[in-house]
Amino acid sequence: NAGVTQTPKFRILKIGQSMTLQCAQDMNHNYMYWYRQDPGMGLKLIYYSVGAGITDKGEVPNGYNVSRSTTEDFPLRLELAAPSQTSVYFCASSYSTALEGGYTFGSGTRLTVV
Amino acid sequence: AQSVTQLGSHVSVSEGALVLLRCNYSSSVPPYLFWYVQYPNQGLQLLLKYTSAATLVKGINGFEAEFKKSETSFHLTKPSAHMSDAAEYFCALGITGGGNKLTFGTGTQLKVEL
């Protein structure tokens, strides 16, 4: 049981480049989330999805886009990378009717924009 | 709006000493509360959770937390620290509905010294 898988683990981007961070889960969770983690700031929600075809903005969505074509996958797209997007990105998933279970997190993608 | 405050971004204890990490919350409705642990270069792992059942919650690795509504607190404790407890700890608050989003505190880095 793989849980939540994120790829790549590390990436360096130049300003203005674009990339997609991949996230896949094999637990049949309906809800999926993208967070960014910055030192001393905790985790901030970027986007979330409550099911295939449904996405919504979180606290810090600017500069990012998401799609959810299947239950398993929830990719995060950066269109024009900026230094402010240097961060560690975590994908997470949960059952829709059971917040009691909390989230299952991936191991993260460390992104540096130079 | 919900919020979580973790007092002390860095806590240092001696091996064998009591661990106390503080978390206060603000919520207009009964919350779900969580503690997550993050080891270096890893994702977040669920330590324990409060889901409106028992107010004293026991988690993994000997940690426990007590929900105190009157003090809006959910502090994390462990009677005797071990070197392997050195990590960053995050308190999180969740409200059911609207995507079951979690709001995270800014984290507390725990250092355990010999």
Coordinates of C-alpha atoms in Angstrom, one line a residue:
Chain A
N1 CA 0.0 0.0 0.0
A2 CA 1.9 3.1 -1.3
G3 CA -0.4 5.7 0.3
V4 CA 0.3 9.2 -1.2
T5 CA 3.1 9.4 -3.7
Q6 CA 4.7 12.7 -4.8
T7 CA 7.1 13.2 -7.6
P8 CA 9.6 14.6 -8.1
K9 CA 11.3 14.8 -4.6
F10 CA 13.5 17.8 -5.6
R11 CA 13.5 20.3 -8.4
I12 CA 15.3 23.5 -9.3
L13 CA 13.5 25.8 -11.7
K14 CA 14.5 29.0 -13.3
I15 CA 12.3 32.1 -13.0
G16 CA 9.5 32.0 -15.6
Q17 CA 9.7 28.2 -16.2
S18 CA 6.7 26.0 -15.6
M19 CA 6.3 22.6 -14.1
T20 CA 3.8 20.1 -12.7
L21 CA 4.1 18.5 -9.3
Q22 CA 2.6 15.1 -9.3
C23 CA 0.5 13.5 -6.6
A24 CA -1.2 10.1 -6.6
Q25 CA -3.0 8.2 -3.9
D26 CA -4.2 4.6 -3.9
M27 CA -6.5 4.6 -0.9
N28 CA -9.7 5.7 -2.8
H29 CA -9.8 8.9 -0.8
N30 CA -12.2 11.5 -2.2
Y31 CA -10.6 14.5 -0.7
M32 CA -7.1 15.7 -1.7
Y33 CA -5.1 18.8 -0.8
W34 CA -2.0 20.7 -1.7
Y35 CA -0.1 22.6 1.0
R36 CA 3.1 24.6 1.0
Q37 CA 5.5 24.7 3.9
D38 CA 7.8 27.6 4.6
P39 CA 10.1 27.9 7.6
G40 CA 8.3 29.4 10.6
M41 CA 5.0 29.6 8.7
G42 CA 3.6 26.1 9.1
L43 CA 1.5 24.7 6.3
K44 CA -0.7 26.9 4.1
L45 CA -3.4 25.4 1.9
I46 CA -3.0 26.1 -1.8
Y47 CA -5.9 24.1 -3.4
Y48 CA -8.1 21.2 -2.5
S49 CA -10.5 18.8 -4.2
V50 CA -13.5 17.0 -2.9
G51 CA -13.7 14.6 -5.8
A52 CA -12.9 14.1 -9.5
G53 CA -13.8 17.2 -11.5
I54 CA -14.2 19.5 -8.4
T55 CA -11.5 21.8 -7.1
D56 CA -11.4 24.9 -5.0
K57 CA -8.9 27.5 -3.8
G58 CA -7.3 27.5 -0.5
E59 CA -5.5 30.2 1.4
V60 CA -2.6 30.9 -1.0
P61 CA -3.7 29.9 -4.6
N62 CA -2.1 32.7 -6.6
G63 CA 0.5 31.4 -9.1
Y64 CA -0.8 27.8 -9.1
N65 CA -3.4 25.7 -10.9
V66 CA -4.8 22.2 -10.3
S67 CA -6.9 19.6 -12.0
R68 CA -8.6 16.4 -10.8
S69 CA -9.6 14.2 -13.6
T70 CA -9.4 11.0 -11.6
T71 CA -9.9 10.0 -8.0
E72 CA -6.3 9.0 -7.7
D73 CA -4.4 12.0 -9.2
F74 CA -4.2 15.6 -8.2
P75 CA -1.4 17.4 -10.0
L76 CA -0.3 21.0 -9.1
R77 CA 0.9 23.3 -11.9
L78 CA 3.2 26.3 -11.6
E79 CA 2.9 28.3 -14.8
L80 CA 5.5 31.1 -14.4
A81 CA 7.8 30.2 -11.5
A82 CA 8.8 33.0 -9.2
P83 CA 11.3 33.0 -6.3
S84 CA 8.4 33.3 -3.9
Q85 CA 7.3 29.8 -4.9
T86 CA 10.5 28.3 -3.4
S87 CA 9.1 26.0 -0.8
V88 CA 8.3 22.4 0.2
Y89 CA 5.1 21.2 -1.2
F90 CA 3.0 18.5 0.4
C91 CA 0.1 16.6 -1.1
A92 CA -2.4 15.0 1.3
S93 CA -5.6 13.0 1.1
S94 CA -8.5 11.9 3.4
Y95 CA -11.8 10.2 3.4
S96 CA -14.7 12.6 2.7
T97 CA -16.9 11.5 5.6
A98 CA -14.2 10.9 8.2
L99 CA -12.2 14.0 9.3
E100 CA -11.6 11.9 12.4
G101 CA -8.9 10.0 10.4
G102 CA -7.0 13.1 9.7
Y103 CA -4.9 13.3 6.5
T104 CA -2.4 11.0 4.9
F105 CA 0.6 13.0 3.6
G106 CA 3.1 12.4 0.9
S107 CA 6.8 12.8 1.5
G108 CA 6.9 16.2 -0.2
T109 CA 8.6 18.0 -3.2
R110 CA 11.3 20.5 -2.4
L111 CA 11.2 23.2 -5.1
T112 CA 13.8 25.9 -5.5
V113 CA 13.2 28.8 -8.0
V114 CA 16.4 30.7 -9.0
Chain B
A1 CA -12.5 31.8 11.2
Q2 CA -10.5 29.1 12.8
S3 CA -6.9 29.5 14.0
V4 CA -4.2 27.6 15.8
T5 CA -1.4 29.1 17.9
Q6 CA 1.6 27.2 18.9
L7 CA 3.6 28.9 21.7
G8 CA 7.3 28.5 21.3
S9 CA 8.9 27.8 17.9
H10 CA 11.8 26.0 19.5
V11 CA 11.7 23.8 22.7
S12 CA 14.7 22.1 24.2
V13 CA 14.6 19.4 26.8
S14 CA 17.0 16.9 28.3
E15 CA 16.7 13.2 27.6
G16 CA 14.3 11.8 30.2
A17 CA 12.6 15.1 31.0
L18 CA 9.0 16.0 30.5
V19 CA 8.0 17.2 27.0
L20 CA 5.3 19.9 26.9
L21 CA 4.4 21.5 23.5
R22 CA 1.6 24.1 23.7
C23 CA -1.3 24.6 21.3
N24 CA -4.2 26.9 21.6
Y25 CA -7.1 27.1 19.1
S26 CA -9.9 29.4 18.2
S27 CA -13.0 28.0 16.6
S28 CA -16.7 29.0 16.5
V29 CA -17.8 25.3 16.3
P30 CA -16.6 22.2 18.0
P31 CA -13.2 21.3 16.4
Y32 CA -11.3 18.2 15.6
L33 CA -7.7 18.7 16.8
F34 CA -4.6 16.9 15.6
W35 CA -0.9 16.7 16.4
Y36 CA 1.4 15.7 13.6
V37 CA 5.2 15.0 13.7
Q38 CA 7.7 15.7 11.0
Y39 CA 11.1 14.2 11.0
P40 CA 13.8 15.8 8.8
N41 CA 13.1 15.6 5.1
Q42 CA 10.0 13.6 5.6
G43 CA 6.2 14.2 5.4
L44 CA 3.9 14.7 8.3
Q45 CA 2.8 11.7 10.4
L46 CA -0.3 11.7 12.5
L47 CA 0.6 11.5 16.2
L48 CA -2.8 11.7 17.8
K49 CA -6.2 13.2 17.4
Y50 CA -9.2 14.6 19.3
T51 CA -12.6 13.8 17.9
S52 CA -15.0 14.8 20.7
A53 CA -14.8 11.5 22.4
A54 CA -12.4 11.3 25.4
T55 CA -10.7 14.6 26.3
L56 CA -7.4 12.8 27.1
V57 CA -6.0 11.3 23.9
K58 CA -3.2 8.9 23.7
G59 CA -1.0 8.6 20.6
I60 CA 2.0 6.9 19.3
N61 CA 5.4 6.9 20.8
G62 CA 4.1 7.6 24.3
F63 CA 2.6 11.0 23.5
E64 CA -0.7 12.2 24.8
A65 CA -2.7 15.4 24.7
E66 CA -5.6 16.8 26.7
F67 CA -8.5 18.8 25.2
K68 CA -9.5 21.6 27.5
K69 CA -12.4 23.5 26.1
S70 CA -12.4 26.2 28.9
E71 CA -8.8 27.0 28.0
T72 CA -9.1 26.4 24.3
S73 CA -6.0 24.3 24.5
F74 CA -4.7 21.0 23.2
H75 CA -1.2 20.7 24.7
L76 CA 1.0 17.7 23.8
T77 CA 3.0 15.9 26.5
K78 CA 5.3 13.0 27.0
P79 CA 6.6 12.0 30.4
S80 CA 10.1 11.2 29.4
A81 CA 11.8 12.5 26.3
H82 CA 13.9 10.3 24.1
M83 CA 16.6 11.4 21.5
S84 CA 14.4 9.9 18.8
D85 CA 11.6 12.5 19.7
A86 CA 13.6 15.3 18.1
A87 CA 11.5 16.6 15.3
E88 CA 9.1 19.3 14.3
Y89 CA 5.5 19.1 15.7
F90 CA 2.5 20.7 14.3
C91 CA -0.9 21.2 15.9
A92 CA -3.9 21.3 13.4
L93 CA -7.6 22.2 13.7
G94 CA -10.3 20.8 11.4
I95 CA -13.9 21.6 10.9
T96 CA -16.2 19.1 9.1
G97 CA -17.8 20.3 5.9
G98 CA -16.4 22.7 3.2
G99 CA -13.7 20.2 2.2
N100 CA -12.7 19.2 5.7
K101 CA -9.7 21.5 5.5
L102 CA -7.1 21.5 8.2
T103 CA -5.6 24.7 9.6
F104 CA -2.0 24.3 10.9
G105 CA 0.0 26.0 13.5
T106 CA 3.4 27.3 12.7
G107 CA 5.2 24.4 14.3
T108 CA 7.5 23.7 17.3
Q109 CA 10.9 22.3 16.8
L110 CA 11.8 19.9 19.6
K111 CA 15.4 19.4 20.5
V112 CA 16.4 16.6 22.9
E113 CA 19.8 17.0 24.6
L114 CA 21.8 14.4 26.5

